[in-house]
mmCIF file of C-alpha atoms in Angstrom:
data_model
loop_
_atom_site.group_PDB
_atom_site.id
_atom_site.type_symbol
_atom_site.label_atom_id
_atom_site.label_comp_id
_atom_site.label_asym_id
_atom_site.label_seq_id
_atom_site.Cartn_x
_atom_site.Cartn_y
_atom_site.Cartn_z
ATOM 1 C CA ASP A 22 30.195 -28.939 -34.967
ATOM 2 C CA LEU A 23 26.669 -27.625 -34.206
ATOM 3 C CA ALA A 24 25.710 -27.149 -37.866
ATOM 4 C CA GLU A 25 26.396 -30.794 -38.590
ATOM 5 C CA ARG A 26 24.106 -31.926 -35.715
ATOM 6 C CA GLU A 27 21.319 -29.510 -36.669
ATOM 7 C CA PRO A 28 21.219 -29.578 -40.492
ATOM 8 C CA ASP A 29 18.360 -27.019 -40.746
ATOM 9 C CA GLY A 30 20.665 -24.369 -39.216
ATOM 10 C CA TYR A 31 18.519 -23.570 -36.156
ATOM 11 C CA PHE A 32 19.561 -23.994 -32.555
ATOM 12 C CA GLU A 33 18.530 -22.715 -29.154
ATOM 13 C CA ALA A 34 20.828 -20.664 -26.951
ATOM 14 C CA ALA A 35 20.252 -19.528 -23.377
ATOM 15 C CA ALA A 36 22.258 -16.969 -21.421
ATOM 16 C CA VAL A 37 22.189 -15.559 -17.913
ATOM 17 C CA PHE A 38 23.556 -12.057 -17.518
ATOM 18 C CA ASN A 39 24.883 -10.913 -14.166
ATOM 19 C CA GLU A 40 24.032 -7.247 -14.543
ATOM 20 C CA GLY A 41 24.337 -6.637 -10.814
ATOM 21 C CA ALA A 42 27.833 -8.171 -10.676
ATOM 22 C CA ARG A 43 26.667 -10.401 -7.813
ATOM 23 C CA ALA A 44 28.477 -13.497 -6.687
ATOM 24 C CA PRO A 45 26.785 -16.801 -7.571
ATOM 25 C CA GLY A 46 23.919 -17.451 -5.153
ATOM 26 C CA GLU A 47 23.858 -13.860 -3.883
ATOM 27 C CA VAL A 48 20.316 -12.486 -3.784
ATOM 28 C CA ALA A 49 19.583 -9.061 -5.232
ATOM 29 C CA PRO A 50 18.388 -6.551 -2.651
ATOM 30 C CA PRO A 51 14.672 -5.802 -2.853
ATOM 31 C CA GLU A 52 13.574 -2.679 -4.677
ATOM 32 C CA PRO A 53 12.640 0.235 -2.406
ATOM 33 C CA ARG A 54 8.936 0.507 -1.623
ATOM 34 C CA SER A 55 6.738 3.487 -0.833
ATOM 35 C CA VAL A 56 3.528 2.593 0.956
ATOM 36 C CA LEU A 57 0.615 4.790 1.897
ATOM 37 C CA VAL A 58 -1.520 3.110 4.563
ATOM 38 C CA MET A 59 -5.133 4.274 4.626
ATOM 39 C CA LEU A 60 -6.667 3.407 7.987
ATOM 40 C CA ASP A 61 -10.420 3.748 8.480
ATOM 41 C CA THR A 62 -11.118 5.567 11.761
ATOM 42 C CA SER A 63 -14.889 5.883 11.425
ATOM 43 C CA LEU A 64 -17.212 4.854 14.261
ATOM 44 C CA SER A 65 -17.974 1.522 12.546
ATOM 45 C CA MET A 66 -14.363 0.438 13.222
ATOM 46 C CA GLN A 67 -14.920 -0.080 16.955
ATOM 47 C CA TRP A 68 -13.500 -2.830 19.180
ATOM 48 C CA GLU A 69 -12.046 -5.891 17.442
ATOM 49 C CA LYS A 70 -11.944 -4.250 14.018
ATOM 50 C CA LEU A 71 -9.815 -1.416 15.361
ATOM 51 C CA ASP A 72 -7.509 -3.866 17.150
ATOM 52 C CA HIS A 73 -7.071 -5.921 13.975
ATOM 53 C CA ALA A 74 -6.518 -2.782 11.883
ATOM 54 C CA TYR A 75 -3.785 -1.598 14.248
ATOM 55 C CA GLN A 76 -2.116 -5.025 14.265
ATOM 56 C CA ALA A 77 -2.144 -5.158 10.461
ATOM 57 C CA THR A 78 -0.699 -1.644 10.210
ATOM 58 C CA GLU A 79 1.963 -2.354 12.819
ATOM 59 C CA GLY A 80 2.995 -5.570 11.054
ATOM 60 C CA LEU A 81 3.221 -3.788 7.720
ATOM 61 C CA LEU A 82 5.261 -0.860 9.051
ATOM 62 C CA ARG A 83 7.648 -3.124 10.941
ATOM 63 C CA SER A 84 8.209 -5.173 7.762
ATOM 64 C CA LEU A 85 9.559 -2.133 5.914
ATOM 65 C CA THR A 86 13.294 -1.543 5.638
ATOM 66 C CA ALA A 87 15.247 1.696 5.981
ATOM 67 C CA GLN A 88 15.339 2.046 2.179
ATOM 68 C CA ASP A 89 11.514 2.085 2.093
ATOM 69 C CA ALA A 90 9.199 5.025 2.722
ATOM 70 C CA PHE A 91 5.695 5.277 4.163
ATOM 71 C CA ASN A 92 2.925 7.619 5.117
ATOM 72 C CA LEU A 93 -0.286 7.134 7.080
ATOM 73 C CA MET A 94 -3.734 8.466 6.289
ATOM 74 C CA LEU A 95 -6.444 8.178 8.918
ATOM 75 C CA PHE A 96 -9.844 8.735 7.385
ATOM 76 C CA ASN A 97 -13.507 8.857 8.298
ATOM 77 C CA ASP A 98 -15.574 11.712 6.902
ATOM 78 C CA ASP A 99 -12.334 13.705 7.153
ATOM 79 C CA VAL A 100 -8.664 12.940 6.449
ATOM 80 C CA VAL A 101 -5.705 13.309 8.820
ATOM 81 C CA LEU A 102 -2.156 12.690 7.588
ATOM 82 C CA PHE A 103 0.857 11.528 9.560
ATOM 83 C CA SER A 104 3.117 13.639 7.341
ATOM 84 C CA ASP A 105 2.770 15.932 4.335
ATOM 85 C CA LYS A 106 5.018 13.561 2.404
ATOM 86 C CA ALA A 107 6.393 10.036 2.762
ATOM 87 C CA VAL A 108 9.025 9.499 5.455
ATOM 88 C CA GLU A 109 11.885 7.006 5.541
ATOM 89 C CA ALA A 110 10.863 3.767 7.240
ATOM 90 C CA ARG A 111 13.524 4.032 9.934
ATOM 91 C CA PRO A 112 12.577 2.439 13.289
ATOM 92 C CA ASP A 113 12.118 5.850 14.949
ATOM 93 C CA GLN A 114 9.724 6.983 12.187
ATOM 94 C CA VAL A 115 7.782 3.716 12.433
ATOM 95 C CA GLU A 116 7.397 4.290 16.189
ATOM 96 C CA ARG A 117 6.254 7.884 15.546
ATOM 97 C CA GLY A 118 3.695 6.554 13.061
ATOM 98 C CA LEU A 119 2.353 3.975 15.500
ATOM 99 C CA THR A 120 2.110 6.640 18.228
ATOM 100 C CA PHE A 121 0.229 8.848 15.747
ATOM 101 C CA ILE A 122 -2.333 6.076 15.249
ATOM 102 C CA LYS A 123 -2.653 5.342 18.986
ATOM 103 C CA SER A 124 -3.267 9.033 19.726
ATOM 104 C CA SER A 125 -6.123 9.249 17.212
ATOM 105 C CA PHE A 126 -9.759 8.548 17.959
ATOM 106 C CA LEU A 127 -12.741 7.165 16.093
ATOM 107 C CA SER A 128 -15.382 9.575 14.864
ATOM 108 C CA GLY A 129 -17.916 10.219 12.174
ATOM 109 C CA GLY A 130 -18.931 8.247 9.134
ATOM 110 C CA THR A 131 -16.853 7.174 6.143
ATOM 111 C CA ASP A 132 -16.072 8.999 2.912
ATOM 112 C CA LEU A 133 -13.975 6.227 1.420
ATOM 113 C CA ALA A 134 -13.991 7.370 -2.204
ATOM 114 C CA ALA A 135 -12.831 10.923 -1.439
ATOM 115 C CA ALA A 136 -10.110 9.563 0.864
ATOM 116 C CA LEU A 137 -8.997 7.143 -1.860
ATOM 117 C CA GLU A 138 -8.841 9.918 -4.436
ATOM 118 C CA ARG A 139 -6.673 11.986 -2.085
ATOM 119 C CA ALA A 140 -4.516 8.942 -1.312
ATOM 120 C CA VAL A 141 -3.763 8.468 -5.010
ATOM 121 C CA LYS A 142 -2.571 12.081 -5.240
ATOM 122 C CA LEU A 143 -0.324 11.543 -2.214
ATOM 123 C CA ALA A 144 1.010 8.243 -3.564
ATOM 124 C CA LYS A 145 1.900 9.899 -6.885
ATOM 125 C CA ASP A 146 4.182 12.265 -4.923
ATOM 126 C CA MET A 147 6.034 9.435 -3.178
ATOM 127 C CA PRO A 148 9.651 8.749 -4.185
ATOM 128 C CA PRO A 149 9.639 7.999 -7.931
ATOM 129 C CA LYS A 150 12.420 5.383 -7.778
ATOM 130 C CA SER A 151 10.348 3.040 -5.664
ATOM 131 C CA GLU A 152 7.397 0.718 -6.038
ATOM 132 C CA ARG A 153 4.413 2.775 -4.881
ATOM 133 C CA SER A 154 1.251 1.281 -3.422
ATOM 134 C CA ILE A 155 -1.746 2.056 -1.243
ATOM 135 C CA VAL A 156 -2.874 -0.308 1.508
ATOM 136 C CA LEU A 157 -6.494 0.305 2.462
ATOM 137 C CA ILE A 158 -7.617 -1.071 5.855
ATOM 138 C CA THR A 159 -11.360 -0.712 6.399
ATOM 139 C CA ASP A 160 -14.608 -2.482 7.132
ATOM 140 C CA GLY A 161 -15.919 -1.046 3.878
ATOM 141 C CA HIS A 162 -18.946 0.684 5.417
ATOM 142 C CA ASP A 163 -19.222 3.878 3.392
ATOM 143 C CA GLU A 164 -22.176 6.083 4.206
ATOM 144 C CA ASN A 165 -20.873 9.502 3.220
ATOM 145 C CA SER A 166 -18.992 9.238 -0.055
ATOM 146 C CA SER A 167 -19.144 12.296 -2.239
ATOM 147 C CA LEU A 168 -17.843 10.121 -5.108
ATOM 148 C CA THR A 169 -18.420 6.499 -5.958
ATOM 149 C CA LEU A 170 -15.819 3.968 -4.890
ATOM 150 C CA GLU A 171 -15.452 3.026 -8.540
ATOM 151 C CA ASP A 172 -14.433 6.647 -9.278
ATOM 152 C CA GLY A 173 -11.694 6.441 -6.651
ATOM 153 C CA LEU A 174 -10.467 3.107 -7.996
ATOM 154 C CA ARG A 175 -10.498 4.428 -11.563
ATOM 155 C CA VAL A 176 -8.199 7.273 -10.482
ATOM 156 C CA ALA A 177 -5.839 4.716 -8.884
ATOM 157 C CA ARG A 178 -5.833 2.512 -11.999
ATOM 158 C CA GLU A 179 -5.134 5.480 -14.264
ATOM 159 C CA ALA A 180 -2.210 6.462 -12.032
ATOM 160 C CA ARG A 181 -0.992 2.833 -12.087
ATOM 161 C CA ILE A 182 -0.905 2.710 -8.304
ATOM 162 C CA PRO A 183 -2.062 -0.618 -6.883
ATOM 163 C CA VAL A 184 -4.584 -0.536 -4.051
ATOM 164 C CA LEU A 185 -4.401 -3.511 -1.691
ATOM 165 C CA ALA A 186 -7.518 -3.772 0.477
ATOM 166 C CA VAL A 187 -7.862 -5.456 3.854
ATOM 167 C CA GLY A 188 -11.537 -5.922 4.732
ATOM 168 C CA LEU A 189 -12.304 -6.224 8.441
ATOM 169 C CA GLY A 190 -15.410 -7.529 10.185
ATOM 170 C CA LEU A 191 -18.021 -10.138 9.415
ATOM 171 C CA ARG A 192 -20.015 -7.827 7.216
ATOM 172 C CA ASN A 193 -17.318 -5.907 5.393
ATOM 173 C CA THR A 194 -18.560 -4.560 2.093
ATOM 174 C CA LEU A 195 -15.344 -5.076 0.141
ATOM 175 C CA GLU A 196 -16.523 -8.544 -0.934
ATOM 176 C CA GLY A 197 -16.394 -8.938 -4.666
ATOM 177 C CA LEU A 198 -14.642 -5.615 -5.182
ATOM 178 C CA ILE A 199 -11.887 -5.804 -7.738
ATOM 179 C CA LEU A 200 -9.162 -3.284 -6.968
#
């Protein structure tokens, strides 16, 4: 009897609940994700940086499953959206998104903070039953911001939407930035 072995009356119990009614060893499916990719298309993103940005975006989009959703935001001193709202990450939509990027062109400077603020608003409208996030791909050169980058990040933190940044180039200015 347990009480006889532990005279002070305390014992430790551990339990594993199979809420998903899965067979032993069966892995739970991943939660759906909604990703907004912000891709810097300012003139400072020329040559290798643009190639690396496209490769990163392509890899990310191709890693999504059909239960996930995505949208693309191309930004410089202006913003161009792939879609007004997130689309299902079906292979045909991923191909449409990649074609959208390939058909764009570099121009202007960068208004990163304003683009980030708009991205947060878009991400808030993504499917609510999914993990929402923003992936920012940029060299960090920001000459034209109407707001500070910290203002944009504050808006993202308040909305509880993580911003994952990919800094490109030898002199990217995202160093030391805590997102």
